[in-house]
CSV table of C-alpha atoms in Angstrom, one decimal:
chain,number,residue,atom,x,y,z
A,67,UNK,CA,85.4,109.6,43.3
A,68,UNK,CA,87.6,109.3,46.5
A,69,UNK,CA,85.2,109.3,49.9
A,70,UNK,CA,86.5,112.8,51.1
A,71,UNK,CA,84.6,114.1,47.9
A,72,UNK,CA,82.0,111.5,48.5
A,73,UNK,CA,81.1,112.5,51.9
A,74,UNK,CA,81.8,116.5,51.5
A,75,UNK,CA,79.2,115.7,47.9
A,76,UNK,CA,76.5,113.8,50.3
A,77,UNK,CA,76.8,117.0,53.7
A,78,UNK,CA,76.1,119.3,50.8
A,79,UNK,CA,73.7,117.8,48.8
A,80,UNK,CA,71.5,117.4,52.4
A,81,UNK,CA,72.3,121.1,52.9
A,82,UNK,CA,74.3,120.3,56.3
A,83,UNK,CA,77.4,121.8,57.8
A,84,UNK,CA,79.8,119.4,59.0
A,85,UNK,CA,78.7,119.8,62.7
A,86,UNK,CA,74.9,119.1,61.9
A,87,UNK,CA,75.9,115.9,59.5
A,88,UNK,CA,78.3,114.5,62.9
A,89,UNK,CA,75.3,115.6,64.9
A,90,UNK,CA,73.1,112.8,62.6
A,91,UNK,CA,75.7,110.4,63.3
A,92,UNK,CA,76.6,110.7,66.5
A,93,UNK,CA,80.1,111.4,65.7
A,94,UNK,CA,82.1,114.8,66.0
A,95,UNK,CA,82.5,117.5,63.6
A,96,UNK,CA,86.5,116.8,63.7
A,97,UNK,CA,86.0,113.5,62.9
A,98,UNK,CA,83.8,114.3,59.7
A,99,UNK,CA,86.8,116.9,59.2
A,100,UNK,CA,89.2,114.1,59.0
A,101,UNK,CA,87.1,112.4,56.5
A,102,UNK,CA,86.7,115.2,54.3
A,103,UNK,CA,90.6,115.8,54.0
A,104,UNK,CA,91.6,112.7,54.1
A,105,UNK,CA,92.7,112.0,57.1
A,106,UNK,CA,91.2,108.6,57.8
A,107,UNK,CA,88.3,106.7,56.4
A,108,UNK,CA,85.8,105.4,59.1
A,109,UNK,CA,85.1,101.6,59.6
A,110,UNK,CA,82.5,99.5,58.2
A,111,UNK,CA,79.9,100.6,61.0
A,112,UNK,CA,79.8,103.5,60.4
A,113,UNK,CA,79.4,103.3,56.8
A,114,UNK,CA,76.4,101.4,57.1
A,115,UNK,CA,75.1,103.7,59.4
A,116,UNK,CA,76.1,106.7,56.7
A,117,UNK,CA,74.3,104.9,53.6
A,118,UNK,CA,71.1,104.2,56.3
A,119,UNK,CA,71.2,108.0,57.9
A,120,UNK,CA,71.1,109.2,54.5
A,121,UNK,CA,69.2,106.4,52.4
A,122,UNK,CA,72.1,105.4,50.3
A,123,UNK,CA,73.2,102.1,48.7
A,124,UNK,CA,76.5,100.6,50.5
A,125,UNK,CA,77.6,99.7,46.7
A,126,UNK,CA,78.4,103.7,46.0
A,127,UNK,CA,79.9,103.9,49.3
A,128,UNK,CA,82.1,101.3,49.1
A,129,UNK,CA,82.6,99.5,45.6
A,130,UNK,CA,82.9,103.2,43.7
A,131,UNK,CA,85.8,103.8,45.9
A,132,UNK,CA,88.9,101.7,46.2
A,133,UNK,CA,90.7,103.1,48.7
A,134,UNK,CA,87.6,102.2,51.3
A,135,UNK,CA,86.9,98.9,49.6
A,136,UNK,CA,90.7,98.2,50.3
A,137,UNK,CA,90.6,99.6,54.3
A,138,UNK,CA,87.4,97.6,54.5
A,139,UNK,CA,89.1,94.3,53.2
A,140,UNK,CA,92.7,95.4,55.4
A,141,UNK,CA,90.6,95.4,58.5
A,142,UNK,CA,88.3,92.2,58.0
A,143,UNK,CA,91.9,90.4,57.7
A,144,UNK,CA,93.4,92.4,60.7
A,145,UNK,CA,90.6,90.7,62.9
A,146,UNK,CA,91.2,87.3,61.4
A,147,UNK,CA,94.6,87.7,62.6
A,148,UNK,CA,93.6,88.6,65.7
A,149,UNK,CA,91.1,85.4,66.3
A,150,UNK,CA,93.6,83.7,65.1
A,151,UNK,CA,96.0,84.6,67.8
A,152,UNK,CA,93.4,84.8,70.0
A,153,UNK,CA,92.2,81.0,69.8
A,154,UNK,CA,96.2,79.8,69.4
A,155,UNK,CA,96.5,81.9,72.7
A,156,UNK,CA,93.3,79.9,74.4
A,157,UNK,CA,94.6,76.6,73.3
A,158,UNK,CA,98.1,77.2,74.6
A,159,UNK,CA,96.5,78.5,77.7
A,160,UNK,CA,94.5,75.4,77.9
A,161,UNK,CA,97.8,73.2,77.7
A,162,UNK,CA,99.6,75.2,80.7
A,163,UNK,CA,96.7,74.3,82.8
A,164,UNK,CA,96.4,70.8,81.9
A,165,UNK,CA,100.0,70.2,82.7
A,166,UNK,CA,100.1,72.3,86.1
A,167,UNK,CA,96.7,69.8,87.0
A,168,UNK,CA,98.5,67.3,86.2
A,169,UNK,CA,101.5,68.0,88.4
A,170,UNK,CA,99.2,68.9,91.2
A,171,UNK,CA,96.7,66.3,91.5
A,172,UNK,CA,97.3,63.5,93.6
A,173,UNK,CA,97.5,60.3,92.4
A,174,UNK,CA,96.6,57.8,94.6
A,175,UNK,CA,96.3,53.3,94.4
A,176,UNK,CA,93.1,52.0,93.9
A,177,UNK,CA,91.5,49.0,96.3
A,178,UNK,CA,92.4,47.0,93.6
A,179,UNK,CA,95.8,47.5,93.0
A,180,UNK,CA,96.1,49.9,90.2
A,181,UNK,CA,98.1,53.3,90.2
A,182,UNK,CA,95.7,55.8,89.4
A,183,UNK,CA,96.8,59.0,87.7
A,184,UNK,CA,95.1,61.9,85.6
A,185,UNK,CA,96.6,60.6,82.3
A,186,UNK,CA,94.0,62.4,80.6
A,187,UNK,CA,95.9,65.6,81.1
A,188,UNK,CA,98.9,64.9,79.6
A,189,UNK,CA,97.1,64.0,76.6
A,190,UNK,CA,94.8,67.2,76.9
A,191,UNK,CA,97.9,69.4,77.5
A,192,UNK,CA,99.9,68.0,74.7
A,193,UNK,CA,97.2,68.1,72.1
A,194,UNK,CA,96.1,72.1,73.1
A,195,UNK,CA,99.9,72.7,72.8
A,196,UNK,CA,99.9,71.5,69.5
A,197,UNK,CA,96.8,73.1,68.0
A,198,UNK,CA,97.9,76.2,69.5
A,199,UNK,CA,101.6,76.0,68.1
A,200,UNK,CA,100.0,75.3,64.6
A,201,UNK,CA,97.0,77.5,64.8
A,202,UNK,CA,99.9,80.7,65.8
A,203,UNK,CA,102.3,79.3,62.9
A,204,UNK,CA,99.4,79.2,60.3
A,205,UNK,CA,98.7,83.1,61.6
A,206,UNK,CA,102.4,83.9,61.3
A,207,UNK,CA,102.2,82.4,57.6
A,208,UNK,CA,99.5,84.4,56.7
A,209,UNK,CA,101.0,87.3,58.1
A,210,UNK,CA,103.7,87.0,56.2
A,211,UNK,CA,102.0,86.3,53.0
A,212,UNK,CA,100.2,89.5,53.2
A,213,UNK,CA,102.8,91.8,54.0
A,214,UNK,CA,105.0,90.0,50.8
A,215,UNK,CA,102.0,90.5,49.1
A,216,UNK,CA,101.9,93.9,50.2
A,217,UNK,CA,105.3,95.3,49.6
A,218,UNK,CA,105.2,93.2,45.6
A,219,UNK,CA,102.1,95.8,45.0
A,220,UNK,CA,104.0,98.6,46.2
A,221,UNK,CA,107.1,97.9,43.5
């Protein structure tokens, strides 16, 4: 059964019209609307709080449907991706400042003789580059994977 019919089957069975059952939720009527026709399905919060409002197991929610358990799955990636990029993003970052410290720190001779510079920067900023380079090609790899993937299901 799809999760329009699912959630149009659970408002019914609780004897509630679509404003009371958004009401419970804390969600609008025109959202449960758009579940029931199958507009959009709702994320994994709020399916949690569907099964608790209404005392039902997250297995019929999700596993008895596909289409959710696929959305579900689509989105956990999604926000992979998007650490992903975020922490390749943070490392880059990281190697920008370490070179721009580097440039702008003085360096300055020692009592004893020695030149002493913030080395440790250029070594900081070329290893955050790296990571970050990898970390964002590793992303873009999966990316890629999954949309192949994606588009060999759809033929």
């Amino acid at each position: 059964m799809n999760f329009a019919t699912q959630i149009k089957m659970i408002r019914k069975e609780h004897q509630l019209t679509q404003a009371q059952f958004a009401n419970q939720l804390n969600i609008s009527r025109q959202t449960v609307s758009a579940w029931e026709n199958n507009r959009y399905l709702p994320d994994i919060e709020m399916i949690v709080e569907i099964a608790k409002t209404f005392n039902l197991s997250l297995d019929d929610l999700i596993l008895g449907n596909t289409v959710v358990k696929d959305k579900l799955v689509n989105d956990t990636k999604f926000v992979k991706r998007i650490r992903l990029s975020i922490l390749s993003l943070i490392f880059i970052i990281i190697a920008i400042v370490s070179a721009l410290l580097f440039t702008h720190l003085p360096s300055h001779v020692s009592q004893d003789g020695v030149l002493q510079e913030p080395w440790f920067l250029v070594v900081l900023a070329f290893f955050s580059l790296l990571t970050g380079l990898i970390i964002g090609l590793v992303n873009l790899v999966l990316i890629f994977l999954h949309s192949f993937n994606h588009r060999r299901q759809k033929n």
